[in-house]
Coordinates of C-alpha atoms and ligand atoms in Angstrom, one line a residue:
M13 CA 63.1 13.2 -19.9
L14 CA 65.4 11.4 -22.1
D15 CA 68.0 14.2 -21.9
A16 CA 67.7 13.9 -18.0
I17 CA 68.2 10.1 -18.1
S18 CA 71.3 10.2 -20.4
H19 CA 72.8 12.8 -18.6
I20 CA 72.6 11.1 -15.1
R21 CA 74.5 8.3 -16.5
E22 CA 77.2 10.4 -18.6
E23 CA 77.9 12.5 -15.3
G24 CA 78.9 8.9 -13.9
I25 CA 76.5 9.5 -10.9
Y26 CA 76.7 6.4 -8.4
P27 CA 73.8 6.1 -6.5
F28 CA 73.4 4.8 -2.8
S29 CA 69.8 5.3 -3.0
L30 CA 66.8 3.3 -4.9
P31 CA 66.7 1.4 -7.2
G32 CA 68.9 -1.2 -6.0
H33 CA 70.0 -2.9 -9.1
R34 CA 72.2 -0.1 -9.9
F35 CA 71.7 1.1 -13.3
G36 CA 71.7 -2.8 -14.3
R37 CA 75.2 -3.7 -12.7
G38 CA 73.3 -6.1 -10.6
T39 CA 70.7 -7.6 -13.4
D40 CA 71.4 -10.9 -14.2
E41 CA 71.8 -12.3 -17.5
R42 CA 68.9 -14.3 -18.1
T43 CA 66.7 -11.2 -16.6
A44 CA 68.5 -8.9 -19.0
S45 CA 68.2 -11.2 -22.2
V46 CA 64.7 -10.7 -21.8
L47 CA 63.7 -7.4 -20.5
S48 CA 67.1 -5.8 -22.1
R49 CA 70.0 -4.3 -20.0
G50 CA 69.3 -1.0 -21.5
A51 CA 65.8 -0.9 -19.4
F52 CA 67.5 -1.1 -16.1
E53 CA 70.2 1.5 -17.2
A54 CA 67.4 3.8 -18.0
D55 CA 65.6 3.4 -14.7
V56 CA 67.0 6.5 -13.1
I57 CA 64.8 7.6 -10.5
M58 CA 66.2 10.9 -9.9
A59 CA 65.3 11.6 -13.6
K60 CA 61.7 12.7 -12.1
S61 CA 62.7 16.4 -11.4
S62 CA 62.6 17.2 -15.4
V63 CA 59.0 16.0 -15.5
G64 CA 57.4 19.3 -15.5
E65 CA 59.2 20.6 -18.2
A66 CA 58.2 17.5 -20.2
E67 CA 54.9 18.1 -18.8
Q68 CA 54.6 21.5 -20.4
L69 CA 55.9 20.8 -23.7
Y70 CA 53.2 18.1 -24.1
A71 CA 50.7 20.6 -23.0
A72 CA 51.8 22.8 -25.9
A73 CA 51.9 20.1 -28.3
V74 CA 48.4 19.0 -28.2
G75 CA 46.8 22.4 -27.5
A76 CA 46.1 21.7 -23.6
R77 CA 46.4 24.2 -20.6
D78 CA 48.5 21.5 -18.5
A79 CA 49.6 18.3 -18.7
V80 CA 49.9 15.5 -16.1
F81 CA 52.3 12.3 -16.8
T82 CA 50.9 9.2 -14.7
T83 CA 52.7 5.9 -14.5
C84 CA 50.3 3.2 -13.1
G85 CA 48.0 3.3 -16.2
S86 CA 44.7 5.2 -16.9
S87 CA 42.9 3.4 -14.4
I88 CA 44.6 5.8 -11.8
S89 CA 44.6 8.9 -14.1
I90 CA 41.0 8.2 -14.1
H91 CA 40.5 7.9 -10.2
T92 CA 42.3 10.9 -10.1
A93 CA 40.0 12.8 -12.5
L94 CA 36.9 11.7 -10.7
L95 CA 38.2 12.3 -7.2
T96 CA 39.1 16.0 -8.5
I97 CA 35.7 16.9 -10.2
T98 CA 33.0 14.8 -7.8
G99 CA 33.2 13.5 -4.2
P100 CA 31.1 12.1 -1.3
G101 CA 27.1 12.4 -1.9
K102 CA 28.1 14.4 -5.3
K103 CA 26.0 13.5 -8.2
V104 CA 27.8 13.1 -11.7
L105 CA 26.4 12.3 -14.7
V106 CA 27.9 9.1 -16.4
D107 CA 27.8 7.4 -19.8
R108 CA 27.1 3.7 -18.5
N109 CA 29.1 2.6 -21.4
V110 CA 32.5 3.2 -19.2
H111 CA 35.3 1.1 -18.5
K112 CA 35.3 -0.2 -15.2
S113 CA 37.8 2.3 -13.6
V114 CA 35.2 5.1 -13.8
V115 CA 33.1 2.6 -11.8
A116 CA 35.8 1.8 -9.4
S117 CA 36.3 6.1 -9.0
L118 CA 32.9 6.1 -8.2
I119 CA 33.5 3.6 -5.0
L120 CA 36.6 5.5 -4.3
A121 CA 35.2 9.2 -4.3
G122 CA 31.6 8.2 -3.0
A123 CA 29.8 10.1 -5.8
D124 CA 26.3 8.8 -7.0
P125 CA 26.0 8.2 -10.7
V126 CA 23.0 9.4 -13.0
W127 CA 23.6 6.7 -16.0
L128 CA 23.5 8.4 -19.4
R129 CA 22.5 5.3 -21.5
P130 CA 24.7 4.8 -24.8
S131 CA 23.1 4.9 -28.1
W132 CA 22.3 1.1 -29.0
D133 CA 23.5 0.1 -32.7
P134 CA 20.5 -2.8 -33.4
E135 CA 21.9 -3.9 -36.5
R136 CA 25.9 -4.0 -35.6
Q137 CA 24.8 -4.9 -31.9
I138 CA 27.4 -2.2 -30.5
A139 CA 26.7 0.2 -28.0
H140 CA 28.2 4.2 -29.3
P141 CA 28.4 7.3 -27.4
A142 CA 24.8 8.8 -26.1
T143 CA 23.7 11.4 -28.3
T144 CA 23.9 15.6 -27.4
E145 CA 20.3 15.4 -27.3
T146 CA 20.0 12.6 -24.9
V147 CA 23.0 14.5 -22.8
A148 CA 20.9 17.8 -22.9
R149 CA 17.5 15.7 -21.7
V150 CA 19.0 14.1 -18.6
L151 CA 21.1 17.4 -17.5
A152 CA 17.4 19.1 -17.8
E153 CA 16.0 16.3 -15.7
H154 CA 18.6 16.4 -12.8
S155 CA 19.7 20.0 -11.9
D156 CA 21.9 18.7 -9.4
I157 CA 24.5 17.0 -11.5
D158 CA 27.9 18.3 -10.7
A159 CA 30.0 17.1 -13.3
V160 CA 29.6 15.0 -16.5
V161 CA 31.8 11.9 -17.8
L162 CA 31.9 10.4 -21.1
I163 CA 33.9 7.8 -23.0
T164 CA 35.0 8.5 -26.3
P165 CA 36.3 6.8 -28.5
T166 CA 34.8 3.5 -27.9
E167 CA 37.0 0.5 -28.6
Y168 CA 35.1 0.4 -31.9
G169 CA 36.4 3.7 -32.9
T170 CA 33.1 5.3 -32.5
G171 CA 33.1 8.9 -30.9
A172 CA 30.8 11.2 -29.1
D173 CA 30.0 15.1 -29.9
V174 CA 32.5 16.2 -27.3
A175 CA 32.0 20.1 -28.5
G176 CA 28.3 20.0 -28.1
V177 CA 28.2 17.9 -25.2
A178 CA 31.2 20.6 -23.6
D179 CA 28.9 23.5 -24.6
L180 CA 25.7 21.7 -22.6
C181 CA 28.2 21.5 -19.4
H182 CA 29.8 25.1 -19.7
E183 CA 26.2 26.6 -20.0
R184 CA 25.9 25.3 -16.3
G185 CA 29.3 25.6 -15.2
L186 CA 29.8 21.8 -15.1
P187 CA 33.2 20.4 -16.0
L188 CA 33.3 17.7 -18.3
F189 CA 35.8 14.6 -18.1
V190 CA 36.5 12.4 -21.1
D191 CA 37.9 9.2 -21.0
E192 CA 40.0 9.4 -24.0
A193 CA 42.1 6.2 -23.4
W194 CA 42.3 5.4 -27.0
G195 CA 42.8 9.0 -28.6
G196 CA 46.1 9.4 -27.6
H197 CA 47.3 10.1 -31.0
F198 CA 44.4 12.6 -31.8
G199 CA 46.1 15.9 -31.1
F200 CA 49.1 14.9 -33.1
H201 CA 47.1 15.2 -36.2
P202 CA 44.7 17.6 -37.9
D203 CA 42.0 15.3 -39.4
P204 CA 39.0 14.3 -37.0
P205 CA 38.7 12.8 -34.8
T206 CA 39.2 16.1 -32.5
A207 CA 41.1 15.9 -29.5
A208 CA 38.8 15.9 -26.4
V209 CA 40.6 19.0 -25.1
K210 CA 40.5 21.1 -27.9
A211 CA 36.8 20.0 -28.6
G212 CA 36.3 21.7 -24.8
A213 CA 36.9 19.0 -22.6
D214 CA 37.9 20.5 -18.9
L215 CA 40.0 16.9 -18.5
A216 CA 40.7 14.2 -20.9
V217 CA 42.9 10.9 -20.1
Q218 CA 44.6 9.1 -22.7
S219 CA 46.4 5.8 -22.2
L220 CA 49.7 6.2 -24.2
H221 CA 50.3 2.4 -24.1
K222 CA 47.1 1.6 -25.8
A223 CA 47.2 3.2 -29.7
D224 CA 50.4 5.1 -29.2
G225 CA 54.1 4.7 -28.4
G226 CA 54.2 4.4 -24.6
L227 CA 55.3 1.9 -22.5
C228 CA 52.2 -0.4 -20.8
Q229 CA 51.1 2.0 -17.8
A230 CA 52.2 5.4 -19.4
S231 CA 49.1 7.7 -19.1
M232 CA 48.2 11.1 -19.5
I233 CA 45.8 13.7 -17.8
L234 CA 45.3 17.0 -20.0
V235 CA 43.3 19.7 -18.5
G236 CA 41.7 22.1 -20.5
G237 CA 39.3 25.0 -20.3
D238 CA 39.6 26.9 -16.8
L239 CA 37.2 24.8 -14.5
V240 CA 39.6 22.4 -13.2
N241 CA 42.4 23.3 -10.9
T242 CA 45.8 21.6 -11.7
V243 CA 47.0 22.0 -8.0
D244 CA 43.8 20.3 -6.7
L245 CA 44.4 17.8 -9.3
R246 CA 47.9 16.8 -8.6
L247 CA 47.1 16.3 -4.6
R248 CA 44.3 14.0 -5.6
L249 CA 47.1 12.2 -7.7
D250 CA 49.6 12.4 -4.9
L251 CA 46.8 10.4 -2.7
I252 CA 46.4 7.5 -4.8
T253 CA 49.5 7.2 -7.1
T254 CA 53.0 5.6 -6.4
T255 CA 55.7 7.6 -4.8
S256 CA 58.6 5.8 -6.9
P257 CA 57.2 6.7 -10.5
S258 CA 58.9 4.8 -13.6
P259 CA 61.6 6.9 -15.4
L260 CA 60.9 4.5 -18.4
M261 CA 57.1 5.4 -18.3
Y262 CA 58.2 9.1 -18.4
G263 CA 60.7 8.5 -21.0
S264 CA 58.4 6.6 -23.2
I265 CA 55.9 9.6 -23.0
D266 CA 58.0 12.3 -23.5
G267 CA 60.0 10.1 -26.2
W268 CA 56.4 9.9 -28.0
R269 CA 55.5 13.7 -27.8
R270 CA 58.8 14.5 -29.5
H271 CA 58.3 11.8 -31.9
L272 CA 54.8 12.9 -33.0
A273 CA 55.6 16.3 -32.7
L274 CA 58.2 16.1 -35.1
N275 CA 56.5 13.3 -37.6
G276 CA 53.3 12.7 -36.5
K277 CA 51.2 14.1 -39.6
E278 CA 53.4 11.7 -41.8
L279 CA 53.1 8.8 -39.4
I280 CA 49.6 8.9 -39.0
D281 CA 48.7 9.9 -42.8
G282 CA 50.6 6.5 -43.6
A283 CA 48.7 4.6 -40.9
L284 CA 45.2 6.1 -42.3
R285 CA 46.1 5.0 -45.9
Q286 CA 47.2 1.4 -44.9
A287 CA 43.7 1.2 -42.7
A288 CA 41.8 2.5 -46.1
E289 CA 43.9 -0.2 -48.2
M290 CA 42.8 -3.0 -45.9
R291 CA 39.3 -1.9 -45.6
K292 CA 39.4 -2.3 -49.6
R293 CA 40.8 -5.6 -49.6
L294 CA 39.0 -7.1 -46.8
G295 CA 35.4 -5.7 -48.3
D296 CA 36.3 -7.9 -51.4
V297 CA 36.4 -11.0 -49.0
D298 CA 33.0 -13.0 -48.8
G299 CA 31.8 -13.7 -45.6
L300 CA 33.4 -10.6 -43.9
S301 CA 31.5 -7.2 -43.5
V302 CA 34.2 -4.4 -42.9
I303 CA 32.8 -1.5 -41.2
G304 CA 33.5 1.7 -42.7
E305 CA 32.7 5.6 -42.9
E306 CA 28.9 4.7 -43.0
F307 CA 29.4 4.0 -39.4
Q308 CA 29.3 7.5 -38.8
Q309 CA 25.5 7.9 -39.9
T310 CA 24.6 5.8 -37.0
P311 CA 23.0 7.6 -34.0
G312 CA 25.4 8.7 -31.6
V313 CA 28.4 8.4 -33.7
A314 CA 29.7 11.9 -34.1
E315 CA 33.3 11.0 -35.1
W316 CA 35.2 7.7 -36.2
D317 CA 38.6 6.8 -35.7
P318 CA 39.4 5.0 -38.8
L319 CA 42.5 3.0 -37.2
K320 CA 40.0 0.8 -35.4
L321 CA 39.3 -1.5 -38.3
C322 CA 36.4 -3.5 -37.0
V323 CA 35.2 -6.8 -39.3
D324 CA 32.0 -8.5 -39.0
V325 CA 32.4 -12.5 -39.1
S326 CA 28.7 -13.5 -38.4
A327 CA 28.3 -14.5 -41.8
L328 CA 30.7 -17.1 -41.4
G329 CA 28.7 -18.8 -39.0
I330 CA 31.3 -18.2 -36.0
T331 CA 31.6 -15.8 -33.4
G332 CA 34.5 -13.2 -33.1
Y333 CA 35.5 -15.2 -30.1
T334 CA 35.8 -18.3 -32.3
A335 CA 37.7 -16.0 -34.9
K336 CA 40.0 -14.1 -32.5
E337 CA 41.2 -17.8 -30.7
W338 CA 41.7 -19.2 -34.2
L339 CA 43.8 -16.2 -35.6
E340 CA 46.1 -16.9 -32.4
N341 CA 46.8 -20.1 -32.4
E342 CA 46.6 -20.4 -36.4
H343 CA 48.3 -17.6 -37.5
Q344 CA 49.7 -16.2 -34.4
I345 CA 47.9 -12.9 -34.6
A346 CA 46.3 -11.1 -31.9
A347 CA 43.0 -8.9 -32.4
Q348 CA 42.4 -6.1 -29.9
L349 CA 38.7 -7.5 -29.3
G350 CA 36.7 -10.5 -30.2
D351 CA 32.9 -10.6 -29.5
A352 CA 29.8 -12.1 -30.5
R353 CA 30.2 -11.2 -34.0
H354 CA 33.2 -9.2 -34.3
L355 CA 36.6 -9.0 -34.6
V356 CA 38.1 -5.4 -34.0
F357 CA 42.3 -4.7 -34.7
S358 CA 43.9 -1.4 -33.5
L359 CA 45.8 -0.2 -36.3
T360 CA 48.8 2.0 -35.7
Y361 CA 51.4 4.2 -36.5
A362 CA 53.9 1.2 -36.1
D363 CA 52.5 -1.2 -38.4
E364 CA 54.5 -2.3 -41.1
E365 CA 53.2 -3.2 -44.6
A366 CA 54.4 -7.1 -43.7
A367 CA 52.2 -7.0 -41.0
M368 CA 49.2 -5.8 -43.1
D369 CA 49.6 -8.6 -45.7
R370 CA 50.0 -11.0 -42.9
L371 CA 46.6 -10.1 -41.2
A372 CA 45.0 -9.4 -44.6
Q373 CA 46.0 -13.0 -45.8
A374 CA 45.3 -14.8 -42.6
M375 CA 41.5 -12.9 -43.1
V376 CA 41.2 -14.5 -46.2
S377 CA 42.1 -18.0 -45.2
L378 CA 39.2 -17.7 -42.2
A379 CA 36.6 -16.5 -44.4
S380 CA 37.2 -19.3 -47.1
N381 CA 37.6 -22.3 -44.2
P382 CA 35.9 -21.0 -41.2
P383 CA 36.8 -23.2 -38.3
E384 CA 34.2 -25.7 -37.1
D385 CA 32.7 -24.7 -33.2
D386 CA 30.0 -26.0 -31.3
R387 CA 29.7 -23.1 -29.2
R388 CA 26.6 -21.2 -29.8
A389 CA 26.7 -17.3 -30.4
P390 CA 25.3 -15.7 -27.1
D391 CA 22.1 -14.2 -28.1
I392 CA 22.0 -10.5 -27.2
P393 CA 19.2 -8.9 -25.8
P394 CA 18.0 -5.4 -26.8
L395 CA 19.9 -2.8 -24.5
E396 CA 17.0 -1.9 -22.7
E397 CA 16.8 -5.3 -21.3
L398 CA 20.2 -5.3 -19.9
N399 CA 19.5 -1.5 -18.6
L400 CA 19.4 -2.5 -14.7
E401 CA 18.0 -0.4 -11.8
Q402 CA 20.6 1.4 -9.6
A403 CA 18.9 0.3 -6.3
M404 CA 21.8 1.5 -4.0
S405 CA 25.0 3.4 -4.8
P406 CA 28.1 1.6 -5.9
R407 CA 30.0 2.6 -2.6
D408 CA 27.4 1.3 -0.2
A409 CA 27.0 -2.0 -2.1
Y410 CA 30.6 -2.5 -2.4
F411 CA 31.3 -1.9 1.4
A412 CA 28.1 -4.1 2.5
E413 CA 27.9 -7.6 3.6
T414 CA 27.8 -9.6 1.0
E415 CA 26.8 -13.6 -0.1
Q416 CA 27.4 -15.7 -3.0
V417 CA 24.4 -16.9 -4.6
A418 CA 23.7 -19.2 -7.4
E419 CA 20.4 -17.2 -8.9
P420 CA 20.9 -13.2 -8.3
A421 CA 18.0 -11.9 -10.5
G422 CA 16.0 -9.7 -8.1
R423 CA 19.4 -9.0 -5.8
I424 CA 21.8 -6.2 -5.8
S425 CA 25.3 -6.6 -7.2
A426 CA 28.4 -6.1 -4.7
E427 CA 30.3 -6.5 -7.7
M428 CA 31.6 -5.8 -11.2
V429 CA 31.1 -8.3 -14.0
S430 CA 32.7 -7.0 -16.9
P431 CA 33.4 -8.8 -20.2
Y432 CA 36.9 -7.7 -21.2
P433 CA 37.7 -6.2 -23.6
P434 CA 36.4 -3.7 -23.5
G435 CA 35.9 -3.9 -19.9
V436 CA 32.3 -2.4 -19.8
P437 CA 30.5 -3.7 -16.9
A438 CA 27.4 -5.4 -17.8
V439 CA 26.6 -5.4 -13.9
L440 CA 28.0 -3.5 -11.0
P441 CA 28.0 -2.9 -7.3
G442 CA 24.2 -1.4 -6.0
E443 CA 22.6 -2.6 -9.7
R444 CA 19.6 -5.1 -9.3
F445 CA 20.4 -8.3 -11.4
N446 CA 17.7 -9.2 -13.8
Q447 CA 17.4 -12.6 -15.7
A448 CA 18.4 -11.3 -18.9
V449 CA 22.0 -9.9 -17.6
V450 CA 22.6 -13.4 -15.8
D451 CA 21.5 -15.2 -18.9
Y452 CA 23.5 -13.2 -21.0
L453 CA 26.7 -13.6 -19.3
R454 CA 26.8 -17.3 -18.8
A455 CA 25.7 -17.8 -22.3
G456 CA 28.7 -15.3 -23.4
L457 CA 31.1 -17.2 -21.4
A458 CA 30.1 -20.4 -22.9
A459 CA 30.5 -18.8 -26.0
G460 CA 34.1 -17.9 -25.3
M461 CA 33.5 -14.4 -23.5
T462 CA 36.7 -13.5 -21.3
I463 CA 35.2 -12.3 -17.7
P464 CA 38.1 -11.5 -15.6
D465 CA 37.0 -9.6 -12.7
A466 CA 34.1 -11.9 -11.7
S467 CA 33.9 -13.3 -7.9
D468 CA 33.5 -16.6 -9.2
P469 CA 35.3 -17.1 -12.7
E470 CA 32.5 -20.1 -14.0
L471 CA 29.6 -17.7 -13.0
T472 CA 27.9 -20.2 -11.2
S473 CA 27.5 -17.7 -8.4
F474 CA 27.4 -14.0 -7.7
R475 CA 28.2 -11.9 -5.1
V476 CA 25.4 -10.0 -3.7
V477 CA 24.6 -7.5 -0.9
K478 CA 23.3 -9.7 2.1
G479 CA 19.9 -9.1 2.8
A480 CA 18.6 -6.9 -0.1
Ligands
PLP25 C1 38.6 3.1 -22.2 C2 39.1 2.6 -21.5 N1 39.5 3.4 -20.4 C3 40.2 3.2 -19.3 C4 41.3 2.1 -19.2 C5 42.2 1.7 -18.4 O1 43.7 2.0 -18.9 P1 44.4 1.2 -18.3 O2 44.7 -0.2 -18.3 O3 45.5 1.9 -18.7 O4 44.7 1.5 -16.5 C6 40.7 1.2 -20.7 C7 41.8 -0.2 -20.4 O5 41.3 -1.0 -21.2 C8 39.9 1.5 -21.2 O6 39.5 0.7 -22.3

């Protein structure tokens, strides 16, 4: 892609076609000073004829049968995958810990979910992937399931036993789709976590802008095995994606592949070394509890990505929400996630030692003088209390007549309400609200939780199906 973009520019082609900025000639100084003129110069739509070759190189580099580049984020890649392996009235076994884009895909496809409950870690209050035994039990209980959807790794870096679940699926001829949004680098390094397609997944989606080197919205669908037809997949993508994909996304995907194919082992080794050093440094700080390899002893955690640095700050008497805000305001450091107890930092191949020092110093300063905050930590009820009955299909509830009500317990939701990150809906269309989930969401919001998708951002009311 990089060759194609440079070649078109060097050839001196003048386009009387889109885009109208003409390789940045029309871009004003202010815009160029912020976005860089180079970004416009590389916005060469004609380069897309080279994508096929770049996709083959990508597939070969990570051991997939095929690779499909997408440019509208992993949400669109996930819709594409779900529209390929399922459809109206079909049953799909879906990890309940999924990102909201999977729920949106079920609505688009008209498929009915059978929910796979994650493994709850009561000590740390984190949801991990379901165990292989749980998947086997649910598959045995529902002989009419057509496909299986897992999310691995979670935003906390805990991974499922993809190989074990793939065997279960393939014994039954079912395709396995893995949302591997956080694992774009796994295929470029020999150590675990194992990349999903190498472990036997039929489809895997990766966000190359999350832990990896792609521009925002650069995403990847990898095809493994022989249960999914890549032509079908491309036709589904064509249905929902842009007809003007960004050459910048394509260039960043192909450039990332080249860089990691040549240097990935060394770059990721460096990041892993820094992560281990940081764990040691923070492990000696009073009041901080750094989650390490022992994570792998927890049920549901078959693999673990050490580049997710998860630190429990609850012993400081503050929440992860407060700690995250404080780090941003006082140290201009942005964590990937703050929850009721933890901070999660996403460490990557691009972090320099100076940045790691800055993070360590900020965390020492947080621990020695934690900020005052009168916002109470929300009580997190046991996961079973937050498991809601799926009383209607997500699609029927989403398209039903709706109303806003202040007290939704007992009513069927017509919306998704997703604490972000990680963007896993606490309630989704068709689920029946209970009081525990309403109390949890309201207490979370008061404590600093971010909930961007609720119909009423203050949570004074919720959108429910009228008359149900
Ligand atoms: C696990 C997971 N899957 C999918 C997505 C959607 O990715 P995108 O924002 O690229 O559409 C996210 C985004 O947060 C995610 O965390």
